[in-house]
Short mmCIF file of C-alpha atoms and ligand atoms in Angstrom, two decimals:
data_model
loop_
_atom_site.label_atom_id
_atom_site.label_comp_id
_atom_site.label_asym_id
_atom_site.label_seq_id
_atom_site.Cartn_x
_atom_site.Cartn_y
_atom_site.Cartn_z
CA UNK A 16 0.00 0.20 -0.07
CA UNK A 17 1.36 3.47 -0.91
CA UNK A 18 -0.26 5.54 1.82
CA UNK A 19 -2.66 7.12 -0.78
CA UNK A 20 -6.30 7.13 -0.46
CA UNK A 21 -7.93 4.37 -1.77
CA UNK A 22 -9.48 4.85 -5.34
CA UNK A 23 -12.84 3.53 -5.27
CA UNK A 24 -16.28 4.04 -4.13
CA UNK A 25 -19.01 2.83 -1.89
CA UNK A 26 -19.64 -0.28 -3.54
CA UNK A 27 -16.68 -1.47 -1.45
CA UNK A 28 -14.41 -2.08 -4.40
CA UNK A 29 -10.88 -0.37 -3.52
CA UNK A 30 -7.53 -0.50 -5.26
CA UNK A 31 -4.36 0.13 -3.17
CA UNK A 32 -1.16 0.22 -5.32
CA UNK A 33 1.45 -1.58 -3.50
CA UNK A 34 4.25 0.29 -4.89
CA UNK A 35 4.62 3.66 -7.44
CA UNK A 36 7.22 2.06 -9.64
CA UNK A 37 6.66 -0.18 -12.44
CA UNK A 38 6.02 -4.05 -12.25
CA UNK A 39 3.91 -3.12 -9.20
CA UNK A 40 1.09 -5.48 -8.05
CA UNK A 41 -2.27 -4.21 -7.02
CA UNK A 42 -4.49 -5.61 -4.36
CA UNK A 43 -8.25 -5.28 -5.24
CA UNK A 44 -10.50 -5.67 -2.26
CA UNK A 45 -14.32 -6.19 -2.72
CA UNK A 46 -16.79 -6.55 0.07
CA UNK A 47 -20.23 -7.76 -0.07
CA UNK A 48 -22.48 -6.56 2.59
CA UNK A 49 -25.24 -8.91 3.82
CA UNK A 50 -28.49 -8.04 5.05
CA UNK A 51 -27.71 -9.27 8.48
CA UNK A 52 -24.95 -6.66 8.61
CA UNK A 53 -22.11 -9.67 8.03
CA UNK A 54 -19.57 -9.00 5.13
CA UNK A 55 -17.64 -10.99 3.09
CA UNK A 56 -14.20 -9.65 1.78
CA UNK A 57 -12.30 -10.76 -1.17
CA UNK A 58 -8.73 -9.98 -2.07
CA UNK A 59 -7.23 -10.22 -5.47
CA UNK A 60 -3.68 -9.50 -6.75
CA UNK A 61 -3.61 -7.97 -10.10
CA UNK A 62 -0.99 -6.20 -12.21
CA UNK A 63 -1.05 -2.67 -11.07
CA UNK A 64 -0.83 0.38 -13.30
CA UNK A 65 2.44 0.23 -15.42
CA UNK A 66 4.51 -2.22 -17.41
CA UNK A 67 4.68 -5.59 -16.87
CA UNK A 68 6.67 -8.50 -18.54
CA UNK A 69 5.20 -12.06 -18.50
CA UNK A 70 5.49 -15.39 -20.59
CA UNK A 71 2.82 -16.79 -22.33
CA UNK A 72 3.09 -20.40 -23.72
CA UNK A 73 7.16 -19.73 -24.01
CA UNK A 74 6.71 -16.25 -25.70
CA UNK A 75 7.76 -13.07 -23.72
CA UNK A 76 4.97 -10.48 -23.81
CA UNK A 77 4.66 -6.82 -22.32
CA UNK A 78 1.58 -5.70 -20.80
CA UNK A 79 0.94 -2.09 -20.12
CA UNK A 80 -1.86 -0.97 -18.01
CA UNK A 81 -2.82 2.57 -18.27
CA UNK A 82 -5.47 4.46 -16.47
CA UNK A 83 -7.49 7.54 -18.06
CA UNK A 84 -8.77 10.40 -15.78
CA UNK A 85 -12.11 10.11 -17.24
CA UNK A 86 -14.70 7.80 -15.67
CA UNK A 87 -16.73 5.26 -17.59
CA UNK A 88 -20.23 6.76 -18.10
CA UNK A 89 -23.62 4.93 -18.33
CA UNK A 90 -24.57 1.95 -16.75
CA UNK A 91 -21.23 0.89 -15.20
CA UNK A 92 -19.66 1.48 -12.09
CA UNK A 93 -18.06 4.54 -12.07
CA UNK A 94 -14.42 3.44 -12.40
CA UNK A 95 -11.80 5.15 -14.84
CA UNK A 96 -11.17 4.23 -18.20
CA UNK A 97 -8.25 1.72 -18.49
CA UNK A 98 -6.35 0.69 -21.52
CA UNK A 99 -4.35 -2.76 -21.56
CA UNK A 100 -1.72 -3.03 -24.19
CA UNK A 101 0.08 -6.20 -24.83
CA UNK A 102 3.07 -6.31 -27.05
CA UNK A 103 5.01 -9.15 -28.22
CA UNK A 104 7.78 -10.22 -30.98
CA UNK A 105 6.37 -10.28 -34.45
CA UNK A 106 7.06 -14.07 -34.42
CA UNK A 107 4.80 -14.50 -31.78
CA UNK A 108 1.73 -12.55 -32.65
CA UNK A 109 -0.13 -15.51 -33.58
CA UNK A 110 -0.40 -15.92 -30.05
CA UNK A 111 -2.68 -12.95 -29.56
CA UNK A 112 -5.88 -14.67 -30.64
CA UNK A 113 -5.23 -17.71 -28.39
CA UNK A 114 -4.49 -15.54 -25.21
CA UNK A 115 -7.71 -13.63 -25.70
CA UNK A 116 -9.76 -16.57 -26.33
CA UNK A 117 -8.24 -18.13 -23.17
CA UNK A 118 -8.97 -15.12 -21.10
CA UNK A 119 -12.70 -14.99 -22.62
CA UNK A 120 -13.28 -18.49 -21.61
CA UNK A 121 -11.99 -18.17 -17.98
CA UNK A 122 -14.11 -15.05 -17.42
CA UNK A 123 -17.24 -17.03 -18.94
CA UNK A 124 -16.51 -19.93 -16.43
CA UNK A 125 -16.15 -17.58 -13.64
CA UNK A 126 -19.56 -16.12 -14.45
CA UNK A 127 -21.21 -19.18 -15.02
CA UNK A 128 -23.74 -20.57 -12.87
CA UNK A 129 -23.76 -17.01 -11.19
CA UNK A 130 -25.72 -13.92 -11.73
CA UNK A 131 -24.78 -10.35 -11.13
CA UNK A 132 -26.82 -8.00 -9.33
CA UNK A 133 -26.83 -4.06 -9.69
CA UNK A 134 -28.12 -1.54 -7.68
CA UNK A 135 -28.57 1.93 -8.22
CA UNK A 136 -26.20 4.31 -6.51
CA UNK A 137 -26.97 8.02 -7.27
CA UNK A 138 -27.32 8.14 -10.93
CA UNK A 139 -25.13 5.08 -11.90
CA UNK A 140 -25.91 1.32 -11.51
CA UNK A 141 -23.08 -0.49 -9.39
CA UNK A 142 -22.40 -4.08 -9.30
CA UNK A 143 -23.44 -5.33 -5.77
CA UNK A 144 -20.96 -7.77 -4.59
CA UNK A 145 -19.43 -10.74 -6.48
CA UNK A 146 -21.83 -12.76 -8.70
CA UNK A 147 -24.27 -14.75 -6.89
CA UNK A 148 -24.82 -18.63 -7.13
CA UNK A 149 -28.10 -18.78 -9.06
CA UNK A 150 -31.18 -19.73 -6.99
CA UNK A 151 -33.04 -22.72 -8.78
CA UNK A 152 -36.58 -21.85 -9.92
CA UNK A 153 -38.18 -24.68 -8.31
CA UNK A 154 -37.33 -23.83 -5.25
CA UNK A 155 -39.69 -20.85 -5.16
CA UNK A 156 -42.84 -22.40 -4.90
CA UNK A 157 -45.97 -20.14 -6.02
CA UNK A 158 -49.40 -20.92 -6.09
CA UNK A 159 -50.65 -23.51 -9.02
CA UNK A 160 -49.83 -22.09 -12.29
CA UNK A 161 -48.47 -18.52 -11.34
CA UNK A 162 -44.69 -19.21 -12.22
CA UNK A 163 -45.59 -20.94 -15.30
CA UNK A 164 -47.88 -18.01 -16.64
CA UNK A 165 -45.15 -15.50 -16.00
CA UNK A 166 -42.38 -17.73 -17.34
CA UNK A 167 -44.63 -18.54 -20.26
CA UNK A 168 -45.21 -14.56 -20.97
CA UNK A 169 -41.79 -13.63 -20.57
CA UNK A 170 -40.49 -16.25 -22.99
CA UNK A 171 -42.96 -15.41 -25.90
CA UNK A 172 -42.07 -11.68 -25.17
CA UNK A 173 -38.28 -12.69 -25.67
CA UNK A 174 -39.02 -14.03 -29.01
CA UNK A 175 -40.98 -11.32 -30.21
CA UNK A 176 -38.61 -8.33 -30.78
CA UNK A 177 -39.08 -8.38 -34.61
CA UNK A 178 -43.03 -8.28 -34.14
CA UNK A 179 -42.47 -5.17 -31.84
CA UNK A 180 -40.01 -3.47 -34.11
CA UNK A 181 -42.27 -3.92 -37.41
CA UNK A 182 -44.98 -2.22 -35.63
CA UNK A 183 -43.01 0.43 -34.19
CA UNK A 184 -43.72 -0.28 -30.47
CA UNK A 185 -41.27 0.29 -27.80
CA UNK A 186 -39.80 -3.48 -27.03
CA UNK A 187 -40.88 -3.39 -23.09
CA UNK A 188 -42.84 -5.64 -20.99
CA UNK A 189 -43.59 -4.73 -17.42
CA UNK A 190 -44.70 -7.14 -14.46
CA UNK A 191 -46.14 -6.24 -11.18
CA UNK A 192 -46.18 -8.86 -8.69
CA UNK A 193 -48.23 -7.78 -5.54
CA UNK A 194 -48.96 -9.30 -2.25
CA UNK A 195 -48.13 -9.59 1.52
CA UNK A 196 -44.64 -9.57 2.63
CA UNK A 197 -42.82 -12.96 2.72
CA UNK A 198 -44.54 -14.49 -0.14
CA UNK A 199 -41.42 -14.90 -2.65
CA UNK A 200 -41.93 -12.04 -4.76
CA UNK A 201 -38.48 -10.96 -4.74
CA UNK A 202 -37.01 -14.44 -4.79
CA UNK A 203 -38.98 -15.50 -7.76
CA UNK A 204 -37.84 -12.47 -9.79
CA UNK A 205 -34.19 -13.32 -9.05
CA UNK A 206 -34.53 -16.98 -9.58
CA UNK A 207 -36.38 -16.39 -12.86
CA UNK A 208 -33.79 -13.95 -14.09
CA UNK A 209 -30.86 -16.50 -13.16
CA UNK A 210 -32.97 -19.24 -15.07
CA UNK A 211 -33.12 -17.06 -18.34
CA UNK A 212 -29.41 -16.11 -17.81
CA UNK A 213 -30.11 -12.53 -17.08
CA UNK A 214 -28.81 -10.36 -14.49
CA UNK A 215 -30.84 -8.13 -12.01
CA UNK A 216 -30.89 -4.41 -11.39
CA UNK A 217 -32.53 -3.59 -8.32
CA UNK A 218 -33.96 0.00 -7.23
CA UNK A 219 -35.85 1.22 -4.45
CA UNK A 220 -38.04 4.14 -5.24
CA UNK A 221 -38.05 5.30 -1.75
CA UNK A 222 -34.43 5.30 -1.40
CA UNK A 223 -32.77 8.42 -0.06
CA UNK A 224 -32.05 11.01 -2.88
CA UNK A 225 -34.13 9.20 -5.35
CA UNK A 226 -35.83 11.78 -7.56
CA UNK A 227 -37.82 11.76 -10.77
CA UNK A 228 -34.82 12.84 -13.02
CA UNK A 229 -32.62 10.09 -11.46
CA UNK A 230 -35.34 7.46 -12.05
CA UNK A 231 -35.69 8.38 -15.63
CA UNK A 232 -31.89 8.33 -16.26
CA UNK A 233 -31.20 4.84 -14.41
CA UNK A 234 -34.14 3.14 -16.47
CA UNK A 235 -32.82 4.58 -19.84
CA UNK A 236 -29.30 3.26 -18.77
CA UNK A 237 -30.13 0.23 -17.12
CA UNK A 238 -27.26 -2.52 -17.31
CA UNK A 239 -27.34 -4.88 -20.47
CA UNK A 240 -29.51 -8.04 -20.36
CA UNK A 241 -30.82 -7.45 -16.77
CA UNK A 242 -34.38 -7.56 -15.48
CA UNK A 243 -35.00 -4.02 -13.73
CA UNK A 244 -36.74 -4.57 -10.31
CA UNK A 245 -38.60 -1.63 -8.69
CA UNK A 246 -39.22 -2.64 -5.25
CA UNK A 247 -42.06 -1.37 -3.07
CA UNK A 248 -43.47 0.96 -5.56
CA UNK A 249 -46.17 2.12 -3.45
CA UNK A 250 -43.81 3.48 -0.64
CA UNK A 251 -42.49 6.26 -3.02
CA UNK A 252 -45.35 8.16 -3.76
CA UNK A 253 -47.07 8.12 -0.56
CA UNK A 254 -44.38 10.37 0.68
CA UNK A 255 -44.17 12.92 -2.20
CA UNK A 256 -41.10 14.97 -1.59
CA UNK A 257 -39.64 14.99 1.78
CA UNK A 258 -36.87 17.06 2.90
CA UNK A 259 -34.92 15.56 5.96
CA UNK A 260 -33.34 17.57 8.53
CA UNK A 261 -30.11 18.20 6.60
CA UNK A 262 -32.04 19.61 3.87
CA UNK A 263 -31.80 16.41 1.64
CA UNK A 264 -34.60 16.06 -0.86
CA UNK A 265 -35.97 12.79 -1.99
CA UNK A 266 -39.01 11.53 -3.54
CA UNK A 267 -40.33 10.41 -6.73
CA UNK A 268 -43.41 11.63 -7.84
CA UNK A 269 -46.31 9.31 -9.34
CA UNK A 270 -46.03 11.38 -12.82
CA UNK A 271 -42.31 11.19 -12.48
CA UNK A 272 -42.57 7.26 -12.43
CA UNK A 273 -45.23 7.41 -15.45
CA UNK A 274 -42.73 9.51 -17.33
CA UNK A 275 -39.92 7.07 -16.64
CA UNK A 276 -41.95 4.13 -17.56
CA UNK A 277 -42.96 5.61 -21.04
CA UNK A 278 -39.72 7.44 -21.25
CA UNK A 279 -37.96 7.58 -24.73
CA UNK A 280 -38.01 4.47 -26.52
CA UNK A 281 -34.73 2.91 -27.21
CA UNK A 282 -34.48 -0.16 -29.36
CA UNK A 283 -33.22 -2.11 -26.41
CA UNK A 284 -35.29 -4.58 -24.71
CA UNK A 285 -36.59 -3.64 -21.50
CA UNK A 286 -38.06 -6.27 -18.81
CA UNK A 287 -39.03 -4.47 -15.64
CA UNK A 288 -40.68 -6.00 -12.50
CA UNK A 289 -42.38 -4.00 -10.07
CA UNK A 290 -43.28 -5.26 -6.48
CA UNK A 291 -45.81 -3.83 -4.15
CA UNK A 292 -47.43 -5.12 -0.77
CA UNK A 293 -50.33 -2.92 -1.34
CA UNK A 294 -51.98 -3.03 -4.78
CA UNK A 295 -54.91 -0.86 -3.48
CA UNK A 296 -52.45 2.11 -3.01
CA UNK A 297 -51.48 2.06 -6.73
CA UNK A 298 -53.21 4.36 -9.48
CA UNK A 299 -54.94 2.28 -12.07
CA UNK A 300 -52.98 4.56 -14.67
CA UNK A 301 -50.03 2.54 -13.97
CA UNK A 302 -51.75 -0.79 -15.26
CA UNK A 303 -51.62 -0.01 -19.12
CA UNK A 304 -49.50 -1.97 -21.59
CA UNK A 305 -46.14 -0.82 -21.89
CA UNK A 306 -46.33 0.10 -18.06
CA UNK A 307 -47.63 -2.89 -16.38
CA UNK A 308 -48.59 -5.62 -18.83
CA UNK A 309 -48.96 -8.41 -16.53
CA UNK A 310 -50.01 -8.35 -12.85
CA UNK A 311 -50.28 -11.34 -10.36
CA UNK A 312 -50.88 -11.85 -6.89
CA UNK A 313 -48.32 -13.49 -5.02
CA UNK A 314 -50.01 -14.57 -1.87
CA UNK A 315 -49.51 -15.93 1.66
CA UNK A 316 -48.91 -19.85 1.65
CA UNK A 317 -52.01 -22.04 0.28
CA UNK A 318 -52.27 -25.54 1.32
CA UNK A 319 -51.03 -26.68 -1.87
CA UNK A 320 -47.79 -24.48 -1.46
CA UNK A 321 -47.24 -25.54 1.96
CA UNK A 322 -47.45 -29.27 0.90
CA UNK A 323 -44.85 -28.66 -1.84
CA UNK A 324 -42.68 -26.62 0.57
CA UNK A 325 -42.57 -29.06 3.33
CA UNK A 326 -41.71 -32.04 0.68
CA UNK A 327 -38.85 -30.12 -0.62
CA UNK A 328 -37.48 -29.52 2.98
CA UNK A 329 -37.60 -33.17 4.05
CA UNK A 330 -37.02 -34.93 1.06
CA UNK A 331 -35.32 -38.25 1.52
CA UNK A 332 -35.46 -37.96 5.66
CA UNK A 333 -38.44 -40.47 5.67
CA UNK A 334 -40.18 -42.82 3.34
CA UNK A 335 -42.32 -41.21 0.80
CA UNK A 336 -45.35 -42.36 2.28
CA UNK A 337 -44.78 -41.09 5.68
CA UNK A 338 -43.48 -37.62 4.31
CA UNK A 339 -46.77 -37.37 2.41
CA UNK A 340 -48.98 -38.00 5.59
CA UNK A 341 -46.81 -35.17 7.46
CA UNK A 342 -47.03 -32.79 4.50
CA UNK A 343 -50.69 -33.10 4.27
CA UNK A 344 -51.39 -32.62 8.19
CA UNK A 345 -49.26 -29.29 7.93
CA UNK A 346 -51.36 -28.20 4.70
CA UNK A 347 -54.45 -29.13 6.39
CA UNK A 348 -53.78 -26.98 9.25
CA UNK A 349 -52.92 -24.00 7.06
CA UNK A 350 -56.38 -24.55 5.13
CA UNK A 351 -58.36 -24.41 8.31
CA UNK A 352 -56.71 -21.46 9.57
CA UNK A 353 -57.08 -19.72 5.92
CA UNK A 354 -60.91 -20.59 6.41
CA UNK A 355 -60.87 -18.58 9.74
CA UNK A 356 -59.07 -15.77 7.85
CA UNK A 357 -55.55 -16.59 9.48
CA UNK A 358 -53.01 -16.79 7.18
CA UNK A 359 -49.33 -17.55 7.09
CA UNK A 360 -46.44 -16.30 4.95
CA UNK A 361 -44.23 -18.65 2.85
CA UNK A 362 -41.35 -16.95 4.61
CA UNK A 363 -42.80 -17.80 8.08
CA UNK A 364 -43.36 -21.55 7.03
CA UNK A 365 -39.84 -21.58 5.69
CA UNK A 366 -38.47 -20.35 9.17
CA UNK A 367 -40.27 -23.08 11.06
CA UNK A 368 -39.19 -25.99 8.75
CA UNK A 369 -35.70 -24.44 9.22
CA UNK A 370 -36.11 -24.50 13.08
CA UNK A 371 -37.59 -28.13 13.20
CA UNK A 372 -35.99 -31.23 12.23
CA UNK A 373 -38.36 -33.77 10.62
CA UNK A 374 -38.74 -35.46 14.23
CA UNK A 375 -40.45 -32.40 15.56
CA UNK A 376 -42.00 -30.52 12.78
CA UNK A 377 -45.30 -32.06 12.94
CA UNK A 378 -45.72 -32.05 16.71
CA UNK A 379 -44.72 -28.34 16.96
CA UNK A 380 -47.15 -27.28 14.18
CA UNK A 381 -49.22 -25.20 16.71
CA UNK A 382 -46.42 -22.66 16.70
CA UNK A 383 -47.29 -21.65 13.10
CA UNK A 384 -50.76 -20.09 14.51
CA UNK A 385 -50.25 -19.15 17.91
N1 ATP B 416 -43.11 -18.93 -2.33
C1 ATP B 416 -41.82 -19.10 -1.83
N2 ATP B 416 -41.30 -20.17 -1.99
C2 ATP B 416 -40.04 -20.61 -1.05
N3 ATP B 416 -39.50 -19.87 -0.26
C3 ATP B 416 -40.06 -18.60 -0.02
C4 ATP B 416 -41.26 -18.48 -0.66
N4 ATP B 416 -41.81 -17.22 -0.42
C5 ATP B 416 -40.84 -16.52 0.54
N5 ATP B 416 -39.78 -17.39 0.63
C6 ATP B 416 -38.47 -17.40 1.28
O1 ATP B 416 -39.03 -16.16 2.35
C7 ATP B 416 -37.82 -15.19 2.31
C8 ATP B 416 -38.38 -14.10 1.98
O2 ATP B 416 -39.04 -14.03 0.56
P1 ATP B 416 -38.91 -12.69 -0.48
O3 ATP B 416 -37.96 -11.83 0.00
O4 ATP B 416 -38.71 -13.29 -1.78
O5 ATP B 416 -40.42 -12.33 -0.09
P2 ATP B 416 -41.31 -10.98 -0.67
O6 ATP B 416 -42.64 -11.41 -1.24
O7 ATP B 416 -40.49 -10.38 -1.92
O8 ATP B 416 -41.14 -10.03 0.42
P3 ATP B 416 -41.44 -8.56 0.61
O9 ATP B 416 -42.76 -8.07 0.08
O10 ATP B 416 -41.15 -8.14 2.09
O11 ATP B 416 -40.15 -7.84 -0.20
C9 ATP B 416 -36.90 -15.94 1.46
O12 ATP B 416 -35.86 -16.35 2.00
C10 ATP B 416 -37.58 -16.89 0.46
O13 ATP B 416 -36.64 -17.95 0.55
#
């Protein structure tokens, strides 16, 4: 470390130079903060800014890493532009395509099986931590037919770019998932994106400093091949413009959201998901083709979801007939309580299954509806 202030930003990616001279290595640190407050820190040693010599398949090559003062514009993460130049003797130049192809493959392997999550920071999108392991779509259990309907719709949209283009329509689709907390809205969107090899760009409209113009800019400059997720959209306009004690203003207005959704059409595909716990608080003007094309209720646990979640959790721990009996018993309890207007979220059911091994899960079922 050369004692200078780290370059970087609040995403947690910092680069410290080991040495100001050439051939220096840099240590790149990235951290990912979890919701429970814990953090993972990763280090990697990379060639620092300057000139480096290395051997590749018997040939000497020179790598020059230069950093410009300008920052990368648009949906990337505010890092400076860099140029990497590789030089070798003319007799070894056939190795360039080999080296680039190997680099491409290594990159693809590292990203495979993982999805990148971007979050909105100011007016740019930033990668949120290292790529995440993809969640299996079948691990999110929605009520019968719901997941299949959404999946079918989105796949059909993905095959219709030509159709939209020929009719001069903006190539966009909007989905609204509404329902109580802990029903799997966010988990499903994340798993669906992963299953279709898309990344996720998450934005919360009520986050500090979010204003109409920022929202518009972020939507227009969303990262490529990503689902955009606007969380808790109702929370935003209930507050209107707020000024906190430090004079900081934030607030997205309803007309600001409509403008951003309708914004200047680009040829790029846009797949937008919105979630809310309160459908009744949304203005019907939102539900219009191009803004929200498909709205689905993602509700508290149904008896069928309860059964499936149970079987997924305890699969293989008893013989099938015994598991079926236990699953049905819990599902029946959920059904009886629903009849009395008492519902339970999938998140709460999951919590119960995590707390109890198969031996105690049925006898402690009373805890589900205290
Ligand atoms: N339908 C489901 N199937 C499997 N797991 C679920 C389901 N619903 C919720 N969970 C589990 O509960 C937790 C919370 O779920 P999630 O955040 O997706 O809910 P949500 O509906 O988006 O909630 P909120 O409205 O509060 O954002 C996650 O750990 C998830 O695995």
